[in-house]
Amino acid sequence: DIQMTQSPSSLSASVGDRVTIICRASQTISSYLNWYQQKPGKAPKLLIYDTSTLERGVPSRFSGSGSGTDFTLTINSLQPADFATYYCQQTYSSPWTFGQGTKVEIK
Amino acid sequence: QVTLRESGPALVKPTQTLTLTCAFSGFSPSSSGIYVSWIRQPPGKALEWLARLDWDDDKYYDTSLRTRLTISRDTSKNQVVLSMTNMDPVDTATYYCARGRRKLDVWGKGTTVTVSS
């Protein structure tokens, strides 16, 4: 199975900051990497798929990059609505797997 | 509008079998490339992908849970059913179903299952 490792596990940031979250796969996953945002008590929401394609309706301050085994989610100018937990997921091969999550908290 | 809705028992006893239903609407499962997955999330923990059903009837399971899981479909009711045998307190979680082939773009709200005697 492909293991997904996110870093950091949590971070504190201020409104307006630029935030970067890293996701590393245990083997190459081409570009089959998705990012989700989850707020407490809610279902996850798809933000980015295929490494860098923004899901419809997602603000352009979110962006994704990477390939192979190393991927990044960047949030430019962090907004109050962005404080949440973020998960990466590989859909390159079954079983699909998620990272352990990165919690973005208010500094 | 595409929607998915999970349903099932809120409480099960250890060793029992859990059966969850995902009812969906707003899309045709017969369309090519439509997959429905089940994902769970124990309290305070990360998401865990469990299983996926392709409408061609291909099925995929989490490696560590595959002996306990069965995913199936009811085409007449637009439903996908997940069964998990031999439930244990560690299986206490919110269980979600979601649609998608390479991305999970629509999720249900989830159903919380507690395993306790």
XYZ file of N, CA and C in Angstrom:
672
model
N 0.831 -1.183 0.000
C 0.000 0.000 0.000
C 0.882 1.255 0.000
N 0.375 2.304 -0.600
C 1.116 3.566 -0.636
C 0.815 4.365 0.633
N 1.872 4.741 1.329
C 1.721 5.533 2.544
C 1.863 7.011 2.193
N 1.001 7.828 2.789
C 1.028 9.275 2.573
C 1.401 9.956 3.882
N 2.422 10.778 3.862
C 2.904 11.447 5.060
C 2.827 12.955 4.873
N 2.091 13.614 5.747
C 1.955 15.070 5.682
C 2.834 15.727 6.734
N 3.303 16.919 6.417
C 4.022 17.731 7.393
C 3.730 19.206 7.147
N 3.614 19.986 8.225
C 3.624 19.507 9.610
C 2.274 18.879 9.968
N 2.161 18.330 11.172
C 0.880 17.806 11.651
C -0.047 18.953 12.036
N 0.526 20.039 12.484
C -0.254 21.227 12.799
C 0.622 22.458 12.649
N -0.024 23.577 12.466
C 0.700 24.843 12.369
C -0.194 25.973 12.837
N 0.450 27.009 13.325
C -0.265 28.219 13.727
C 0.107 29.342 12.780
N -0.887 30.044 12.298
C -0.642 31.110 11.350
C -1.644 32.238 11.560
N -1.309 33.382 11.012
C -2.169 34.555 11.148
C -2.888 34.829 9.841
N -3.999 35.529 9.940
C -4.713 35.962 8.738
C -3.760 36.776 7.860
N -3.735 36.441 6.591
C -2.847 37.106 5.657
C -1.546 36.373 5.397
N -1.218 35.385 6.213
C 0.007 34.609 6.033
C -0.097 33.702 4.815
N 1.064 33.307 4.334
C 1.150 32.270 3.318
C 1.497 30.970 4.032
N 0.738 29.920 3.735
C 0.900 28.639 4.411
C 1.228 27.567 3.385
N 2.164 26.694 3.751
C 2.544 25.584 2.877
C 2.458 24.279 3.650
N 1.787 23.308 3.065
C 1.655 21.971 3.635
C 2.259 20.988 2.653
N 3.065 20.059 3.191
C 3.755 19.092 2.349
C 3.133 17.714 2.511
N 3.063 17.001 1.412
C 2.568 15.626 1.399
C 3.554 14.774 0.614
N 3.992 13.691 1.229
C 4.974 12.820 0.578
C 4.418 11.400 0.463
N 4.525 10.831 -0.712
C 4.078 9.462 -0.951
C 5.241 8.498 -0.827
N 4.951 7.270 -0.393
C 6.006 6.278 -0.199
C 6.520 5.709 -1.517
N 5.789 5.959 -2.605
C 6.240 5.589 -3.942
C 5.579 6.542 -4.919
N 6.038 6.521 -6.148
C 5.513 7.486 -7.089
C 4.011 7.307 -7.311
N 3.310 8.421 -7.375
C 1.867 8.406 -7.622
C 1.523 9.291 -8.822
N 2.499 9.546 -9.665
C 2.307 10.416 -10.822
C 1.724 11.749 -10.331
N 0.575 12.153 -10.866
C -0.051 13.390 -10.407
C -1.385 13.140 -9.720
N -1.628 11.882 -9.304
C -2.913 11.514 -8.741
C -2.977 11.835 -7.248
N -2.956 13.119 -6.972
C -2.914 13.605 -5.609
C -4.000 14.656 -5.418
N -4.830 14.451 -4.408
C -5.935 15.365 -4.114
C -5.763 15.989 -2.738
N -6.352 17.149 -2.556
C -6.345 17.840 -1.257
C -7.776 18.125 -0.834
N -8.041 17.905 0.452
C -9.354 18.148 1.031
C -9.208 19.058 2.247
N -10.254 19.824 2.477
C -10.350 20.672 3.666
C -11.491 20.141 4.516
N -11.260 20.022 5.813
C -12.334 19.571 6.700
C -12.437 20.499 7.902
N -13.647 20.943 8.173
C -13.930 21.740 9.364
C -14.629 20.872 10.393
N -14.526 21.215 11.656
C -15.084 20.356 12.719
C -16.552 20.038 12.499
N -16.867 18.767 12.598
C -18.243 18.306 12.473
C -18.783 18.266 11.059
N -17.931 18.517 10.089
C -18.369 18.553 8.689
C -17.641 17.502 7.862
N -18.246 17.162 6.736
C -17.592 16.266 5.801
C -16.448 17.001 5.108
N -15.434 16.267 4.691
C -14.356 16.899 3.914
C -14.887 17.515 2.632
N -14.153 18.509 2.170
C -14.495 19.209 0.938
C -13.289 19.153 0.003
N -13.533 18.736 -1.233
C -12.454 18.675 -2.216
C -11.994 20.081 -2.586
N -10.687 20.299 -2.483
C -10.106 21.590 -2.868
C -9.387 21.514 -4.209
N -8.497 20.543 -4.317
C -7.614 20.421 -5.476
C -7.531 18.957 -5.857
N -7.570 18.665 -7.161
C -7.402 17.304 -7.631
C -6.327 17.253 -8.709
N -5.823 16.051 -8.927
C -4.742 15.865 -9.902
C -3.602 16.849 -9.655
N -3.226 16.971 -8.412
C -2.099 17.783 -7.948
C -2.351 19.294 -7.943
N -2.923 19.816 -9.035
C -2.929 21.268 -9.162
C -4.219 21.863 -9.728
N -5.218 21.049 -10.000
C -6.462 21.563 -10.584
C -7.426 21.962 -9.471
N -7.810 23.198 -9.489
C -8.721 23.723 -8.467
C -10.133 23.232 -8.731
N -10.766 22.667 -7.719
C -12.171 22.276 -7.837
C -13.007 23.536 -8.040
N -14.090 23.393 -8.777
C -14.979 24.515 -9.058
C -15.424 25.181 -7.764
N -15.322 26.488 -7.718
C -15.787 27.252 -6.565
C -14.746 27.469 -5.483
N -13.590 26.826 -5.612
C -12.537 26.989 -4.602
C -11.745 28.270 -4.903
N -11.520 29.081 -3.889
C -10.806 30.357 -4.123
C -9.409 30.155 -4.692
N -8.992 31.112 -5.492
C -7.707 31.000 -6.179
C -6.512 31.163 -5.252
N -6.728 31.525 -3.989
C -5.597 31.586 -3.057
C -5.057 30.192 -2.718
N -5.840 29.157 -3.048
C -5.372 27.784 -2.879
C -4.666 27.341 -4.153
N -3.525 26.685 -3.988
C -2.831 26.133 -5.145
C -2.089 24.868 -4.744
N -1.852 24.017 -5.714
C -1.149 22.767 -5.469
C -0.065 22.560 -6.505
N 0.969 21.855 -6.095
C 2.056 21.559 -7.021
C 2.722 20.255 -6.614
N 3.647 19.803 -7.496
C 4.403 18.603 -7.206
C 4.230 17.541 -8.274
N 4.939 16.444 -8.081
C 4.811 15.288 -8.966
C 5.632 14.152 -8.377
N 5.299 12.938 -8.803
C 6.063 11.793 -8.325
C 5.736 11.434 -6.892
N 6.552 11.887 -5.958
C 6.335 11.557 -4.559
C 6.152 12.764 -3.646
N 6.454 13.946 -4.108
C 6.436 15.141 -3.258
C 5.466 16.190 -3.780
N 4.572 16.616 -2.884
C 3.488 17.514 -3.265
C 3.310 18.605 -2.224
N 2.752 19.711 -2.665
C 2.581 20.869 -1.787
C 1.220 21.497 -1.995
N 0.593 21.859 -0.876
C -0.601 22.706 -0.896
C -0.188 24.055 -0.334
N -0.481 25.110 -1.062
C -0.160 26.460 -0.622
C -1.440 27.268 -0.506
N -1.545 27.986 0.591
C -2.654 28.920 0.778
C -2.035 30.314 0.861
N -2.345 31.133 -0.106
C -1.839 32.502 -0.106
C -2.830 33.410 0.606
N -2.326 34.273 1.452
C -3.164 35.212 2.195
C -4.275 34.476 2.937
N -3.885 33.774 3.964
C -4.793 32.956 4.770
C -5.988 33.780 5.260
N -7.164 33.218 5.091
C -8.405 33.877 5.516
C -9.017 33.159 6.717
N -9.871 33.844 7.470
C -10.484 33.187 8.641
C -11.186 31.869 8.289
N -11.765 31.778 7.107
C -12.474 30.554 6.707
C -11.533 29.394 6.419
N -10.230 29.675 6.352
C -9.268 28.633 5.988
C -8.745 27.853 7.181
N -9.106 28.263 8.385
C -8.642 27.527 9.560
C -9.439 26.233 9.638
N -8.720 25.138 9.437
C -9.339 23.828 9.244
C -8.230 22.782 9.234
N -8.629 21.530 8.991
C -7.656 20.455 8.812
C -7.629 20.074 7.341
N -6.428 19.862 6.833
C -6.235 19.549 5.422
C -5.647 18.150 5.279
N -6.192 17.416 4.315
C -5.746 16.053 4.047
C -5.336 15.914 2.591
N -4.243 15.199 2.369
C -3.924 14.780 1.008
C -4.393 13.341 0.830
N -4.589 12.958 -0.420
C -5.061 11.620 -0.754
C -4.481 11.203 -2.099
N -4.008 9.967 -2.178
C -3.559 9.455 -3.472
C -4.628 8.548 -4.069
N -4.851 8.727 -5.361
C -5.772 7.859 -6.093
C -5.034 7.210 -7.271
N -3.737 7.025 -7.104
C -2.936 6.387 -8.145
C -3.199 4.887 -8.195
N -3.297 4.287 -7.005
C -3.561 2.852 -6.975
C -4.372 2.498 -5.738
N -5.139 1.425 -5.869
C -5.926 0.951 -4.732
C -5.070 0.057 -3.850
N -5.263 0.105 -2.539
C -6.223 0.959 -1.845
C -5.818 2.426 -1.820
N -6.790 3.307 -2.059
C -6.530 4.721 -1.906
C -6.149 4.999 -0.463
N -5.322 6.013 -0.255
C -4.886 6.331 1.096
C -4.832 7.838 1.311
N -5.066 8.227 2.570
C -5.011 9.625 2.980
C -3.768 9.867 3.831
N -3.322 11.113 3.837
C -2.347 11.536 4.819
C -3.013 11.653 6.183
N -2.205 11.918 7.200
C -2.722 11.956 8.565
C -3.339 13.303 8.920
N -3.251 14.269 8.022
C -3.886 15.556 8.236
C -2.942 16.617 8.766
N -3.234 17.866 8.417
C -2.519 19.023 8.940
C -3.552 20.021 9.444
N -3.493 20.322 10.721
C -4.439 21.260 11.314
C -3.856 22.662 11.265
N -4.576 23.568 10.646
C -4.156 24.966 10.548
C -4.941 25.756 11.588
N -4.212 26.284 12.553
C -4.840 26.995 13.672
C -4.484 28.474 13.641
N -5.285 29.232 14.357
C -5.065 30.678 14.420
C -3.969 30.986 15.433
N -3.006 31.806 14.998
C -1.945 32.230 15.909
C -2.459 33.348 16.802
N -28.993 18.269 -8.766
C -27.994 18.371 -7.699
C -27.616 16.973 -7.219
N -26.315 16.727 -7.139
C -25.826 15.425 -6.694
C -25.799 15.386 -5.175
N -26.421 14.375 -4.616
C -26.383 14.213 -3.160
C -26.139 12.752 -2.808
N -25.509 12.553 -1.662
C -25.333 11.222 -1.088
C -25.739 11.313 0.377
N -26.351 10.244 0.854
C -26.814 10.244 2.239
C -26.567 8.881 2.852
N -25.845 8.877 3.970
C -25.538 7.628 4.672
C -26.625 7.348 5.705
N -26.879 6.071 5.915
C -27.806 5.684 6.974
C -27.383 4.340 7.543
N -27.767 4.125 8.798
C -27.418 2.883 9.463
C -27.586 3.038 10.955
N -27.279 1.998 11.700
C -27.464 2.054 13.154
C -26.447 2.979 13.799
N -26.877 3.686 14.823
C -25.965 4.562 15.554
C -25.144 3.776 16.571
N -25.672 2.637 16.985
C -25.006 1.830 18.020
C -25.025 0.370 17.620
N -23.867 -0.257 17.686
C -23.771 -1.698 17.472
C -22.956 -2.300 18.603
N -23.191 -3.571 18.852
C -22.455 -4.264 19.908
C -21.207 -4.920 19.325
N -20.212 -5.094 20.151
C -19.015 -5.821 19.698
C -19.391 -7.185 19.142
N -18.690 -7.575 18.097
C -18.840 -8.819 17.330
C -20.003 -8.768 16.327
N -20.877 -7.792 16.429
C -21.969 -7.699 15.474
C -21.463 -7.243 14.104
N -22.335 -7.394 13.105
C -22.061 -6.908 11.754
C -22.766 -5.577 11.543
N -22.008 -4.605 11.048
C -22.544 -3.291 10.721
C -22.936 -3.261 9.252
N -24.120 -2.744 8.978
C -24.549 -2.546 7.594
C -24.943 -1.090 7.410
N -24.264 -0.425 6.484
C -24.518 0.981 6.188
C -24.988 1.123 4.745
N -25.877 2.071 4.541
C -26.412 2.324 3.212
C -26.078 3.739 2.774
N -25.665 3.868 1.524
C -25.416 5.166 0.911
C -26.437 5.337 -0.205
N -27.375 6.241 -0.021
C -28.380 6.531 -1.041
C -27.953 7.771 -1.808
N -27.930 7.661 -3.125
C -27.467 8.794 -3.909
C -28.521 9.206 -4.928
N -28.421 10.460 -5.330
C -29.337 10.991 -6.336
C -28.638 12.081 -7.116
N -29.193 12.377 -8.285
C -28.655 13.468 -9.092
C -27.584 13.051 -10.066
N -27.217 11.775 -10.074
C -26.294 11.311 -11.100
C -26.622 9.856 -11.420
N -26.216 9.456 -12.609
C -26.523 8.113 -13.063
C -25.330 7.207 -12.839
N -25.470 6.180 -12.024
C -24.337 5.292 -11.755
C -23.903 4.489 -12.970
N -24.768 4.443 -13.976
C -24.417 3.683 -15.168
C -23.469 4.461 -16.076
N -23.269 5.725 -15.778
C -22.317 6.523 -16.553
C -20.915 5.962 -16.351
N -20.094 6.027 -17.338
C -18.759 5.442 -17.232
C -17.928 6.159 -16.190
N -17.181 5.399 -15.442
C -16.242 5.977 -14.503
C -16.820 6.442 -13.198
N -18.017 5.982 -12.872
C -18.606 6.401 -11.609
C -18.218 5.407 -10.529
N -17.641 5.931 -9.459
C -17.237 5.123 -8.327
C -17.894 5.685 -7.061
N -18.221 4.812 -6.105
C -18.680 5.247 -4.796
C -17.767 4.619 -3.761
N -17.217 5.465 -2.902
C -16.315 5.015 -1.846
C -16.939 5.179 -0.470
N -16.435 4.381 0.455
C -16.725 4.561 1.881
C -15.432 4.969 2.575
N -15.548 5.939 3.466
C -14.422 6.465 4.228
C -14.898 6.601 5.679
N -14.017 6.375 6.629
C -14.415 6.583 8.006
C -13.415 7.480 8.723
N -13.857 7.990 9.871
C -13.019 8.883 10.663
C -13.313 8.673 12.139
N -12.429 7.976 12.839
C -12.597 7.852 14.304
C -12.537 9.222 14.949
N -13.135 9.365 16.109
C -13.158 10.682 16.770
C -11.760 11.256 16.945
N -11.548 12.459 16.457
C -10.276 13.145 16.609
C -9.142 12.603 15.762
N -9.460 11.698 14.847
C -8.400 11.081 14.049
C -8.567 11.379 12.563
N -7.678 10.786 11.771
C -7.629 11.084 10.344
C -8.664 10.292 9.552
N -8.852 10.693 8.326
C -9.712 9.967 7.407
C -9.065 8.642 7.037
N -9.905 7.640 6.869
C -9.439 6.306 6.481
C -10.323 5.795 5.357
N -9.757 5.587 4.189
C -10.509 5.042 3.051
C -10.755 3.566 3.279
N -11.975 3.108 3.053
C -12.345 1.727 3.346
C -12.562 0.872 2.093
N -13.341 1.380 1.163
C -13.736 0.541 0.031
C -14.272 1.416 -1.095
N -14.287 0.810 -2.297
C -14.837 1.500 -3.461
C -15.534 0.501 -4.360
N -16.648 0.945 -4.954
C -17.398 0.139 -5.912
C -17.485 0.897 -7.219
N -17.057 0.235 -8.282
C -17.226 0.751 -9.628
C -18.521 0.177 -10.174
N -19.260 0.977 -10.920
C -20.554 0.470 -11.373
C -20.426 -0.660 -12.377
N -19.208 -0.936 -12.825
C -18.979 -2.171 -13.583
C -18.838 -3.352 -12.636
N -18.982 -3.056 -11.361
C -18.963 -4.055 -10.286
C -17.565 -4.452 -9.849
N -16.550 -3.696 -10.262
C -15.234 -3.889 -9.664
C -15.269 -3.352 -8.238
N -14.591 -4.051 -7.335
C -14.603 -3.681 -5.932
C -13.180 -3.645 -5.403
N -12.928 -2.673 -4.543
C -11.596 -2.497 -3.968
C -11.747 -2.238 -2.476
N -10.790 -2.766 -1.707
C -10.886 -2.673 -0.256
C -9.561 -2.246 0.373
N -9.682 -1.635 1.545
C -8.496 -1.398 2.367
C -7.845 -2.729 2.705
N -6.548 -2.762 2.647
C -5.834 -4.020 2.820
C -6.059 -4.642 4.195
N -5.975 -3.825 5.231
C -6.061 -4.387 6.579
C -7.478 -4.779 6.971
N -8.475 -4.249 6.287
C -9.876 -4.512 6.648
C -10.604 -5.385 5.635
N -9.922 -5.805 4.583
C -10.609 -6.447 3.465
C -11.345 -7.717 3.867
N -10.849 -8.419 4.878
C -11.528 -9.665 5.266
C -12.839 -9.397 5.990
N -13.047 -8.166 6.439
C -14.252 -7.820 7.198
C -15.255 -7.010 6.391
N -14.851 -6.527 5.230
C -15.677 -5.604 4.461
C -16.305 -6.256 3.236
N -17.539 -5.838 2.958
C -18.191 -6.184 1.703
C -18.921 -4.951 1.205
N -18.657 -4.570 -0.028
C -19.359 -3.446 -0.642
C -20.206 -3.988 -1.776
N -21.415 -3.492 -1.887
C -22.325 -4.001 -2.913
C -23.261 -2.883 -3.354
N -24.048 -3.156 -4.371
C -24.950 -2.145 -4.901
C -26.364 -2.687 -5.019
N -27.298 -1.768 -4.953
C -28.692 -2.065 -5.231
C -29.100 -1.106 -6.339
N -29.033 -1.568 -7.566
C -29.266 -0.681 -8.698
C -30.696 -0.168 -8.746
N -31.623 -0.950 -8.245
C -33.025 -0.516 -8.295
C -33.297 0.645 -7.360
N -32.460 0.765 -6.324
C -32.684 1.805 -5.319
C -31.624 2.894 -5.343
N -30.695 2.853 -6.279
C -29.581 3.814 -6.297
C -28.892 3.861 -4.935
N -28.465 2.707 -4.482
C -27.814 2.617 -3.188
C -26.550 1.766 -3.275
N -25.603 2.114 -2.419
C -24.409 1.304 -2.225
C -24.371 0.911 -0.752
N -24.134 -0.352 -0.498
C -24.180 -0.879 0.861
C -22.790 -1.350 1.279
N -22.426 -1.006 2.507
C -21.168 -1.480 3.077
C -21.482 -2.324 4.305
N -20.923 -3.506 4.339
C -21.032 -4.353 5.525
C -19.663 -4.554 6.132
N -19.616 -4.492 7.447
C -18.372 -4.711 8.189
C -18.672 -5.693 9.318
N -17.973 -6.807 9.298
C -18.226 -7.853 10.279
C -17.380 -7.669 11.535
N -17.765 -8.395 12.580
C -16.980 -8.474 13.800
C -16.569 -7.092 14.323
N -17.558 -6.247 14.529
C -17.297 -4.882 14.967
C -16.647 -4.854 16.354
N -15.776 -3.861 16.530
C -15.005 -3.693 17.759
C -15.090 -2.227 18.171
N -14.904 -1.922 19.447
C -14.941 -0.503 19.846
C -14.005 0.401 19.041
N -12.897 -0.119 18.535
C -11.994 0.714 17.743
C -12.606 1.114 16.401
N -13.700 0.476 16.036
C -14.395 0.823 14.785
C -15.376 1.974 14.988
N -15.467 2.480 16.202
C -16.296 3.655 16.461
C -15.784 4.821 15.623
N -16.682 5.402 14.814
C -16.248 6.424 13.867
C -17.452 7.065 13.184
N -17.183 8.143 12.477
C -18.156 8.659 11.522
C -17.822 8.034 10.175
N -18.835 7.478 9.542
C -18.662 6.808 8.266
C -19.284 7.664 7.166
N -18.484 7.918 6.138
C -18.923 8.730 5.006
C -18.955 7.890 3.739
N -19.880 8.222 2.843
C -19.761 7.749 1.473
C -19.498 8.970 0.587
N -18.821 8.725 -0.519
C -18.448 9.821 -1.413
C -18.373 9.303 -2.838
N -18.607 10.194 -3.778
C -18.596 9.849 -5.193
C -17.284 10.300 -5.824
N -16.800 9.474 -6.743
C -15.670 9.949 -7.521
C -14.779 8.840 -8.003
N -14.166 9.074 -9.170
C -13.240 8.108 -9.740
C -11.827 8.416 -9.306
N -11.309 9.550 -9.649
C -9.968 9.960 -9.264
C -9.969 11.039 -8.198
N -11.144 11.512 -7.854
C -11.292 12.518 -6.824
C -12.641 12.305 -6.155
N -12.732 12.577 -4.890
C -13.992 12.436 -4.156
C -14.629 13.813 -4.100
N -15.495 14.081 -5.080
C -15.970 15.444 -5.234
C -17.299 15.737 -4.553
N -18.027 14.689 -4.198
C -19.279 14.890 -3.465
C -19.325 13.900 -2.318
N -19.565 14.398 -1.121
C -19.593 13.586 0.086
C -20.967 13.665 0.736
N -21.344 12.589 1.398
C -22.477 12.653 2.291
C -22.078 13.356 3.577
N -23.058 13.593 4.427
C -22.778 14.281 5.690
C -22.180 13.360 6.735
N -22.263 12.060 6.511
C -21.690 11.098 7.437
C -22.711 10.581 8.438
N -22.441 9.390 8.927
C -23.260 8.793 9.977
C -22.336 8.269 11.055
N -22.656 8.572 12.292
C -21.789 8.196 13.403
C -22.204 6.837 13.958
N -21.224 5.979 14.102
C -21.455 4.632 14.605
C -20.609 4.431 15.861
N -21.249 4.033 16.926
C -20.561 3.723 18.182
C -20.653 2.224 18.430
N -19.521 1.634 18.768
C -19.478 0.208 19.068
C -19.290 0.049 20.573
N -20.294 -0.469 21.210
C -20.256 -0.598 22.661
C -21.264 -1.638 23.107
N -20.904 -2.340 24.162
C -21.830 -3.328 24.718
C -22.807 -2.670 25.690
